[in-house]
Amino acid sequence: MANINTAIKAEARDLNFFYSNGARALKGISMPLYENKITALIGPSGCGKSTFLRCFNRMHDLYPGNKYEGQIVMYPDNTNVLDAGVDPIEVRMRISMVFQKPNPFPKSIYENVAYGLRVRGENNKRIMDDKVEEALKGAALWNEVKDRLHDLAFNLSGGQQQRLCIARALATDPEIMLFDEPTSALDPIATANIEELMVELRSKLTILVVTHNMQQAARVSDYTAYMYLGELIEYDDTDRIFTNPGRKETEDYITGKFG
Amino acid sequence: MATQAMQAPMELTISPRLAKNIRRNVKERIIELILMLAALTAVATTFAIVGVLLYESVSFFKTVSVVEFFTATEWTPLFEDAHYGIMPLVSGTLTTSAIALAVAVPIGTITAIFLSEFASHKARETVKPILELLVGVPTVVFGYFALFFVTPLLQSVYPELPSFNMLSAGIVMGVMIIPYIASLSEDAMRAVPMSMREGSYAMGATRFQTAIKVVAPAATSGIVAAYILAVSRAVGETMVVAVAAGQQPTLTFNPLEGAATITAYIVQVAMGDLPHGSIGYQSIFAAGLVLMVMTLSFNIIGHWIRKKYREHY
Ligand SMILES: Nc1ncnc2c1ncn2[C@@H]1O[C@H](COP(=O)(O)OP(=O)(O)O)[C@@H](O)[C@H]1O
Ligand SMILES: [Mg+2]
């Protein structure tokens, strides 16, 4: 099925996840993320897409009582990011995340982008300036904000704020970028901008994107995974999933017979 | 709709449906009026206080010139040789308040950060009631605590410290207002949406970095509101300073000396039996007016700062 000439960047192996209330939100998920490719997660609301995505950067560690079982292995170093001996902060240094609703910090545009560098102890102004500019260019926001880098980030439009969050995530040169429904709070034009941006970013890093919008998955992704009730129903090339899915459930979902 | 009906020419009859509407309208109006009267009670009281303050102060300033009031360096309205300079009381008030804030702002803010961002649910549920208990302790108790416990303690370090001093009063007053700052700032920080914290953690920030660099700035407006309330409390506080700082008006900003504050003077005079209309009696209203203007200016500054840092999420 998948293109074997491409390297695998990360891989979930028999991943189970339990929320603190005991609910098993992920059931034995195994699937790869190919390097410099976009993998999309689709499925009806509540099927566990966000839960799965947030395992990669150990976001569930923020809330007591959550439990992972299984592995998420990163290559080429073969690190299991879920291992109790692995520092979640180190994981988040390598895997960054863009959220559903833009969540800039109550700081200037510049300081938002510089945030990840600052928490890593970077203080050199020259390096910082360069990195901020590069990240804002990478997020296709530079031209719009270069004259007001020290304005409060909240003054930007929703689409600009989301691109700022992408710049913020880009500034630290992550290996993998996670997107959780990054366009669900945006208008169609801003959505198109973000989609275009994701496709451009693919050459630099590996992307995992949750989307509730199947057209979006079809437009931007190389691989697609269909989840239902915490299980991975089908994973394949995006083209295959949308033209000739292997499972009846996938087809029903894609053709809108269900969900 | 109803107003249109009422404006209609007399010869037109009002349909039964409209008439019913009017009746309902009247009922609504009466309810509105009752609610407004309740709200007015507070407003009217405030105006009455201001009115009395102004009225008595005007009589006071018929005897004492405004220039003397603000420039004379002695405040002895009850002495044979009377002087009417408010500055000794103002310096006492500002010095004790500054010490109190120097104690309460850092400790209160750190407590709030701890409670909001670091404490487990259980720790928070234990510490908060204790803080609230502190609010319930009568201030006169704090006053004697300062005089009989903190002052001797300070004297063991610095023997020349007089029994009545502003340092001890200020420190205890600071302890007294810690709960206000801690509790209100904690509320403000807990109101910061989780999504903002998640954004910070996702960037690889630690808990401490998240608390200091993201949560506290996001809660600035609420934290400033807490500080302003604390300032008002400190400036208006009476018993602690009256008991522990002494009642001797002295123009000094030295915390190691004793001094009287505006409130301490007011309570001292009000407890004696001065004849109404005497200059000594009027002087407490002039002093009260100054106190009110001070509190009001702090509130206006606070309001302005809060507006500047209003939350944007
Ligand atoms: N904090 C939580 N505690 C308990 N259950 C949760 C929590 N968050 C989500 N869930 C449950 O886990 C399942 C998957 O949720 P989620 O991953 O958010 O779905 P999706 O992103 O696909 O809409 C849902 O049944 C949801 O109710
Ligand atoms: Mg979701």
XYZ file of C-alpha atoms and ligand atoms in Angstrom:
600
model
C 0.000 0.000 0.000
C 2.198 2.871 1.215
C 5.153 4.023 -0.753
C 8.015 2.003 0.658
C 10.635 4.373 -0.738
C 9.667 7.000 1.805
C 11.114 6.924 5.289
C 8.848 6.550 8.250
C 9.185 9.504 10.648
C 7.062 8.129 13.458
C 4.847 5.191 14.081
C 2.094 4.303 16.539
C 2.297 0.715 17.686
C -0.728 -0.902 19.267
C -1.605 2.362 21.000
C -4.315 2.381 23.654
C -5.339 5.426 25.601
C -7.446 5.756 28.739
C -8.855 9.003 30.122
C -8.802 9.498 33.881
C -12.447 8.442 34.096
C -11.404 5.035 32.779
C -12.857 5.526 29.284
C -10.785 3.776 26.640
C -10.579 6.387 23.913
C -8.063 4.650 21.621
C -8.146 0.954 20.853
C -4.983 -0.662 19.588
C -4.020 1.858 16.920
C -1.008 1.137 14.712
C -0.093 3.414 11.865
C 2.929 5.218 10.374
C 3.642 8.871 9.673
C 5.760 9.132 6.544
C 8.499 11.697 6.505
C 7.738 14.923 4.605
C 4.205 13.767 3.983
C 0.861 14.937 5.237
C -1.248 12.357 7.011
C -4.892 13.241 7.626
C -7.126 11.834 10.343
C -10.820 11.773 9.532
C -13.867 10.362 11.253
C -17.043 11.468 12.990
C -16.923 13.770 15.982
C -15.888 11.992 19.180
C -14.138 9.094 17.443
C -10.789 9.873 19.076
C -8.929 11.933 16.449
C -7.825 14.648 18.861
C -7.051 12.070 21.527
C -4.742 10.275 19.111
C -3.058 13.456 17.883
C -2.405 14.657 21.431
C -0.606 11.424 22.308
C 2.242 12.414 19.987
C 3.301 15.434 22.043
C 2.194 13.991 25.375
C -0.476 16.661 25.872
C -2.457 14.186 27.967
C 0.279 14.393 30.606
C -1.125 17.791 31.601
C -4.140 16.168 33.208
C -3.666 13.695 36.029
C -4.945 10.140 35.678
C -4.626 9.749 31.900
C -2.878 6.599 30.770
C -1.094 5.534 27.587
C -0.421 1.948 26.583
C 1.666 0.919 23.604
C 4.256 2.972 21.770
C 4.790 5.943 19.518
C 8.247 5.486 18.058
C 10.146 8.333 16.438
C 12.802 7.720 13.815
C 15.683 7.704 13.106
C 16.508 7.487 16.812
C 13.916 4.838 17.693
C 12.673 6.774 20.725
C 9.356 5.725 22.189
C 7.945 9.138 23.086
C 5.445 7.534 25.457
C 8.164 5.901 27.537
C 7.935 7.008 31.172
C 11.655 7.813 31.088
C 11.216 10.292 28.215
C 10.742 13.936 29.248
C 7.525 15.281 27.689
C 9.166 18.683 27.353
C 11.865 17.134 25.150
C 9.143 15.521 23.058
C 7.386 18.880 22.624
C 10.668 20.413 21.518
C 10.629 18.001 18.559
C 6.889 17.814 17.898
C 4.941 21.047 17.812
C 1.223 21.645 17.651
C -1.349 24.004 16.162
C -4.738 24.054 17.838
C -8.319 24.181 16.653
C -8.908 27.708 17.861
C -6.060 30.185 17.376
C -4.537 30.649 20.829
C -1.894 33.383 20.628
C -0.356 34.538 23.903
C -1.110 37.966 25.389
C 2.120 39.289 23.906
C 3.353 41.067 20.814
C 3.481 39.328 17.452
C 7.265 39.132 17.758
C 7.190 37.690 21.268
C 4.617 35.092 20.280
C 6.933 33.734 17.613
C 9.985 34.058 19.844
C 8.290 32.200 22.701
C 9.578 28.716 21.887
C 13.115 30.046 21.476
C 12.927 31.914 24.756
C 11.750 28.876 26.709
C 14.703 27.056 25.180
C 16.988 29.687 26.698
C 17.812 31.584 23.491
C 18.512 35.239 24.231
C 20.677 36.423 21.362
C 18.736 39.218 19.694
C 20.283 38.693 16.244
C 19.491 34.987 16.176
C 16.031 35.689 17.536
C 15.284 38.366 14.921
C 16.372 36.033 12.135
C 14.365 33.105 13.432
C 11.234 35.199 13.947
C 11.463 36.590 10.422
C 12.102 33.168 8.945
C 9.178 31.620 10.834
C 6.804 34.432 9.870
C 7.864 34.049 6.244
C 7.390 30.306 6.540
C 3.866 30.914 7.794
C 3.162 33.398 4.947
C 2.528 36.169 7.466
C 5.693 38.253 7.212
C 4.471 40.745 4.633
C 1.322 41.483 6.592
C 3.001 42.055 9.950
C 6.575 43.153 9.306
C 5.749 46.772 10.100
C 3.953 46.010 13.344
C 5.889 43.209 14.948
C 5.434 44.793 18.344
C 1.655 45.095 18.171
C -0.415 42.860 20.384
C -1.157 39.549 18.661
C -4.857 39.832 19.529
C -5.196 42.670 17.039
C -4.735 40.248 14.129
C -7.657 38.639 12.304
C -8.562 35.026 13.062
C -6.764 33.683 9.998
C -3.696 35.782 10.747
C -3.735 34.592 14.348
C -3.763 30.987 13.185
C -0.841 31.651 10.855
C 0.908 33.308 13.775
C 0.386 30.122 15.774
C 1.903 28.186 12.877
C 4.862 30.578 12.834
C 5.218 30.116 16.570
C 5.303 26.347 16.102
C 7.720 26.648 13.165
C 10.253 28.897 14.880
C 11.831 26.059 16.810
C 12.402 23.834 13.758
C 10.224 20.897 14.827
C 10.443 17.533 13.095
C 6.726 16.868 13.232
C 3.847 19.329 13.318
C 0.419 18.360 14.636
C -2.672 20.248 13.455
C -5.989 19.722 15.249
C -8.733 20.978 12.908
C -6.673 24.101 12.218
C -9.267 25.732 9.979
C -12.516 24.953 11.738
C -12.701 28.467 13.201
C -11.758 30.243 9.949
C -13.506 31.632 6.891
C -12.995 29.992 3.467
C -10.235 32.339 2.299
C -8.227 31.954 5.497
C -8.827 28.205 5.254
C -7.424 28.102 1.723
C -4.342 30.024 2.927
C -3.690 27.567 5.732
C -4.169 24.567 3.441
C -1.726 26.009 0.945
C 0.694 26.635 3.768
C 0.515 23.063 5.023
C 1.346 21.756 1.583
C 4.351 24.092 1.436
C 5.531 23.086 4.898
C 5.571 19.439 3.901
C 9.025 19.816 2.370
C 10.424 20.847 5.755
C 8.641 18.564 8.148
C 6.170 15.769 8.700
C 2.539 16.694 9.267
C -0.354 14.989 11.023
C -3.631 16.849 10.596
C -7.043 16.163 12.096
C -9.859 17.431 9.952
C -13.615 17.232 10.120
C -13.706 18.254 6.500
C -13.221 15.426 4.019
C -12.582 17.723 1.073
C -9.745 19.198 3.065
C -8.241 15.771 3.689
C -8.559 14.981 0.013
C -6.997 18.305 -1.016
C -3.970 18.409 1.241
C -3.016 14.954 2.465
C -0.871 12.151 1.084
C -2.218 9.531 3.449
C -5.531 9.313 5.223
C -6.649 7.390 8.276
C -10.315 6.829 9.016
C -11.159 6.379 12.689
C -14.375 5.297 14.305
C -15.134 4.811 18.020
C -11.473 4.846 18.993
C -10.440 2.338 16.382
C -8.448 2.802 13.197
C -10.776 1.432 10.542
C -8.633 2.082 7.501
C -5.335 3.701 6.580
C -4.144 4.160 3.007
C -3.017 6.563 0.302
C -5.428 9.474 0.264
C -6.289 8.765 -3.385
C -7.206 5.177 -2.595
C -9.291 6.126 0.451
C -11.329 8.594 -1.549
C -11.674 6.642 -4.793
C -11.589 3.024 -3.826
C -11.696 2.453 -0.058
C -11.069 -1.050 1.185
C -13.694 -1.055 3.888
C -17.409 -0.608 3.642
C -17.488 1.659 6.759
C -14.981 4.020 5.175
C -16.981 4.205 1.984
C -20.181 4.932 3.899
C -18.511 7.732 5.778
C -16.895 9.233 2.702
C -20.018 9.129 0.608
C -21.961 10.731 3.427
C -24.213 7.736 4.081
C -23.188 8.092 7.652
C -21.791 10.720 9.948
C -45.475 49.904 21.167
C -47.155 51.018 24.365
C -45.903 54.568 23.988
C -47.419 54.698 20.543
C -50.730 53.615 21.985
C -50.562 56.319 24.625
C -49.721 58.963 22.071
C -52.686 57.965 19.936
C -55.494 60.585 19.623
C -58.175 60.374 22.294
C -61.057 59.507 20.008
C -59.455 56.221 19.032
C -60.482 53.384 21.312
C -57.835 51.109 22.682
C -58.334 47.498 21.774
C -58.539 45.082 24.720
C -55.230 43.513 23.747
C -53.415 46.775 23.895
C -55.031 47.637 27.224
C -53.703 44.447 28.686
C -50.276 45.348 27.417
C -50.442 48.636 29.228
C -51.327 46.955 32.467
C -48.395 44.599 32.084
C -46.226 47.550 31.265
C -47.240 49.304 34.468
C -46.382 46.215 36.457
C -42.998 46.052 34.765
C -42.424 49.716 35.528
C -43.234 49.230 39.201
C -40.804 46.330 39.451
C -38.194 48.401 37.680
C -38.787 51.239 40.107
C -38.366 49.001 43.153
C -35.126 47.612 41.758
C -33.902 51.090 41.011
C -34.727 52.312 44.517
C -32.715 49.451 45.977
C -29.770 50.376 43.814
C -30.251 54.025 44.694
C -29.865 53.313 48.412
C -26.189 52.609 47.946
C -25.710 55.541 45.624
C -27.658 57.877 47.910
C -25.613 56.810 50.928
C -22.429 57.548 49.047
C -23.708 60.956 48.041
C -24.839 61.659 51.600
C -21.381 60.813 52.928
C -19.702 62.987 50.348
C -22.203 65.746 51.109
C -21.525 65.699 54.844
C -17.768 65.536 54.240
C -17.932 68.525 51.928
C -20.291 70.513 54.146
C -18.213 70.166 57.308
C -14.978 70.635 55.349
C -16.255 73.929 53.947
C -16.823 75.173 57.512
C -13.348 73.922 58.393
C -11.732 75.799 55.539
C -13.476 78.995 56.634
C -11.144 78.949 59.641
C -8.109 77.252 58.127
C -6.618 78.300 54.822
C -6.183 75.616 52.158
C -2.550 76.672 51.800
C -1.867 76.078 55.464
C -3.715 72.774 55.296
C -1.416 71.430 52.589
C 1.875 73.074 53.560
C 2.039 73.261 57.357
C 4.191 70.519 58.808
C 2.315 70.042 62.053
C -1.129 68.667 62.791
C -2.277 69.688 66.254
C -5.900 70.822 65.888
C -6.744 69.945 69.496
C -3.866 71.808 71.110
C -3.867 75.253 72.540
C -1.340 76.195 69.863
C -3.241 74.641 66.962
C -1.632 73.781 63.620
C -3.545 72.379 60.703
C -1.075 70.742 58.322
C -2.503 67.474 56.925
C 0.859 66.289 55.562
C 1.983 64.485 58.747
C -1.148 62.337 58.527
C -0.686 61.801 54.787
C 2.941 60.738 55.256
C 1.899 58.265 57.955
C -0.838 56.868 55.750
C 1.394 56.533 52.688
C 4.307 55.009 54.599
C 2.272 52.332 56.362
C 0.420 51.544 53.133
C 3.643 51.283 51.146
C 5.113 48.847 53.676
C 1.892 46.833 53.645
C 1.943 46.609 49.861
C 5.632 45.731 49.798
C 4.698 42.741 51.942
C 1.343 41.810 50.444
C 1.905 42.238 46.702
C 4.796 39.766 46.298
C 3.520 37.226 48.814
C -0.081 37.508 47.642
C 0.848 37.195 43.968
C 3.150 34.244 44.548
C 0.473 32.566 46.649
C -2.020 33.098 43.835
C 0.358 31.640 41.242
C 1.004 28.676 43.476
C -2.688 28.055 44.143
C -3.762 28.512 40.551
C -0.939 26.800 38.669
C 0.915 24.446 40.993
C -1.267 23.287 43.876
C -3.170 20.040 43.580
C -6.911 20.239 43.958
C -6.571 19.032 47.537
C -3.879 21.544 48.498
C -5.968 24.359 47.059
C -9.058 23.257 48.947
C -7.004 23.287 52.156
C -5.209 26.605 51.717
C -8.107 28.720 50.436
C -10.336 28.342 53.515
C -7.378 29.207 55.744
C -6.808 32.382 53.723
C -10.472 33.239 53.969
C -10.326 32.704 57.720
C -7.610 35.347 57.865
C -10.049 37.819 56.273
C -12.515 37.198 59.081
C -10.132 38.090 61.927
C -11.129 41.481 63.434
C -8.533 44.081 62.548
C -8.071 45.157 66.161
C -6.674 41.672 66.810
C -4.087 42.291 64.087
C -3.316 45.622 65.751
C -2.454 44.027 69.083
C -0.623 41.237 67.300
C 1.586 43.945 65.781
C 2.074 45.780 69.054
C 2.701 42.804 71.344
C 4.290 40.271 69.018
C 5.801 41.776 65.875
C 7.208 44.931 67.481
C 9.072 43.025 70.256
C 10.329 40.643 67.576
C 11.662 43.561 65.516
C 13.101 45.136 68.664
C 15.141 41.995 69.312
C 16.855 42.686 65.993
C 16.894 46.467 66.256
C 16.690 47.494 69.933
C 16.279 51.245 69.241
C 12.911 50.661 67.590
C 10.206 52.558 69.501
C 7.153 50.655 70.754
C 4.967 52.511 68.335
C 6.393 52.325 64.822
C 5.097 52.230 61.282
C 7.208 49.242 60.242
C 5.449 46.789 62.497
C 2.012 48.198 61.695
C 2.769 48.114 57.962
C 4.023 44.533 58.003
C 0.997 43.251 59.878
C -1.343 45.248 57.680
C 0.413 43.612 54.721
C -0.213 40.165 56.162
C -3.795 41.173 56.659
C -4.335 42.045 52.989
C -2.453 39.056 51.530
C -5.690 37.050 51.312
C -7.371 39.741 49.219
C -4.563 39.809 46.681
C -4.109 36.036 46.694
C -7.757 35.196 46.360
C -8.656 37.755 43.676
C -5.495 37.151 41.648
C -6.087 33.439 41.800
C -9.599 33.899 40.466
C -8.195 35.996 37.620
C -5.556 33.408 36.729
C -7.945 30.505 36.896
C -10.192 32.340 34.470
C -7.430 32.197 31.833
C -8.599 29.573 29.349
C -6.872 26.200 29.369
C -6.214 26.553 25.628
C -3.708 29.287 26.375
C -1.807 27.104 28.835
C -1.886 24.224 26.374
C -0.388 26.485 23.729
C 2.496 27.229 26.048
C 3.085 23.635 27.114
C 2.935 22.524 23.492
C 5.880 24.858 22.812
C 7.914 22.928 25.353
C 7.471 25.387 28.216
C 7.644 24.244 31.811
C 4.892 24.799 34.327
C 6.770 27.718 35.841
C 7.417 29.348 32.456
C 3.765 28.913 31.555
C 2.627 30.489 34.829
C 4.983 33.482 34.619
C 5.126 34.153 30.895
C 1.584 33.324 29.804
C -0.965 32.918 32.586
C 0.012 35.902 34.743
C 0.209 38.333 31.782
C -3.139 37.055 30.527
C -4.649 37.780 33.934
C -3.071 41.239 34.310
C -6.322 43.140 34.457
C -7.711 40.996 37.261
C -4.435 41.048 39.163
C -4.282 44.835 38.955
C -7.840 44.990 40.260
C -6.701 42.922 43.232
C -3.797 45.301 43.885
C -6.088 48.305 43.761
C -8.470 46.760 46.252
C -5.464 46.071 48.458
C -4.317 49.700 48.213
C -7.763 50.924 49.192
C -7.816 48.522 52.118
C -4.373 49.635 53.263
C -5.089 53.350 52.982
C -8.416 52.994 54.755
C -7.227 50.585 57.440
C -7.691 52.036 60.934
C -7.233 49.751 63.897
C -3.843 48.225 63.102
C -2.191 51.584 62.614
C -4.027 53.263 65.503
C -2.874 50.513 67.859
C 0.619 49.774 66.592
C 1.938 52.892 64.859
C 0.957 55.344 67.558
C -1.288 58.373 67.393
C 1.335 61.075 67.259
C 1.134 62.929 63.922
C 4.700 63.242 62.641
C 5.843 64.342 59.226
C 8.124 61.430 58.379
C 8.480 58.630 55.901
C 10.840 56.708 58.173
C 9.230 53.332 58.967
C 11.245 53.084 62.173
C 9.360 56.001 63.694
C 5.872 56.136 65.040
C 3.253 58.281 63.307
C -0.474 58.740 63.009
C -2.429 58.038 59.850
C -5.545 59.838 58.685
C -7.784 57.036 59.888
C -5.997 56.786 63.230
C -6.578 60.486 63.771
C -10.239 60.236 62.845
C -10.909 57.368 65.223
C -8.952 59.066 68.001
C -10.956 62.272 67.719
C -14.264 60.580 67.099
C -13.863 58.592 70.310
C -13.376 61.737 72.376
C -16.285 64.071 73.075
C -15.679 67.142 70.974
C -18.552 69.586 70.647
C -20.204 69.558 67.210
C -19.217 72.532 65.139
C -15.887 73.007 66.896
C -12.818 73.251 64.688
C -11.489 69.937 66.061
C -14.743 68.260 65.106
C -14.647 69.748 61.614
C -11.035 68.748 61.154
C -11.912 65.045 61.037
C -14.154 65.715 58.047
C -11.418 67.584 56.223
C -9.084 64.680 56.953
C -11.776 62.242 55.802
C -12.157 64.173 52.576
C -8.433 63.849 51.876
C -8.655 60.115 52.551
C -11.556 59.782 50.171
C -9.766 61.675 47.418
C -6.710 59.429 47.872
C -8.763 56.225 47.651
C -10.688 57.582 44.702
C -7.509 58.447 42.786
C -6.117 54.941 43.339
C -9.368 53.512 42.036
C -9.293 55.728 38.964
C -5.691 54.769 38.228
C -6.622 51.109 38.671
C -9.610 51.447 36.398
C -7.416 53.027 33.755
C -4.770 50.289 33.999
C -7.412 47.598 33.819
C -8.878 49.125 30.722
C -5.461 49.197 29.143
C -4.866 45.506 29.845
C -8.335 44.176 29.272
C -8.332 40.454 28.427
C -8.705 39.653 24.776
C -9.815 36.050 24.782
N -10.910 14.815 29.039
C -11.670 13.755 28.702
N -12.083 12.874 29.646
C -12.840 11.813 29.315
N -13.236 11.523 28.072
C -12.863 12.363 27.079
C -12.062 13.509 27.351
N -11.835 14.164 26.183
C -12.473 13.435 25.241
N -13.079 12.356 25.770
C -13.846 11.311 25.044
O -12.971 10.616 24.187
C -13.592 10.368 22.942
C -12.752 10.930 21.813
O -12.742 12.342 21.880
P -11.904 13.240 20.869
O -10.555 12.650 20.727
O -11.972 14.625 21.340
O -12.737 13.063 19.520
P -12.591 13.836 18.128
O -11.423 14.728 18.179
O -12.476 12.766 17.119
O -13.878 14.577 17.945
C -14.974 10.976 23.015
O -15.884 9.938 23.325
C -14.881 11.955 24.148
O -16.110 12.052 24.807
Mg -11.307 16.882 18.125
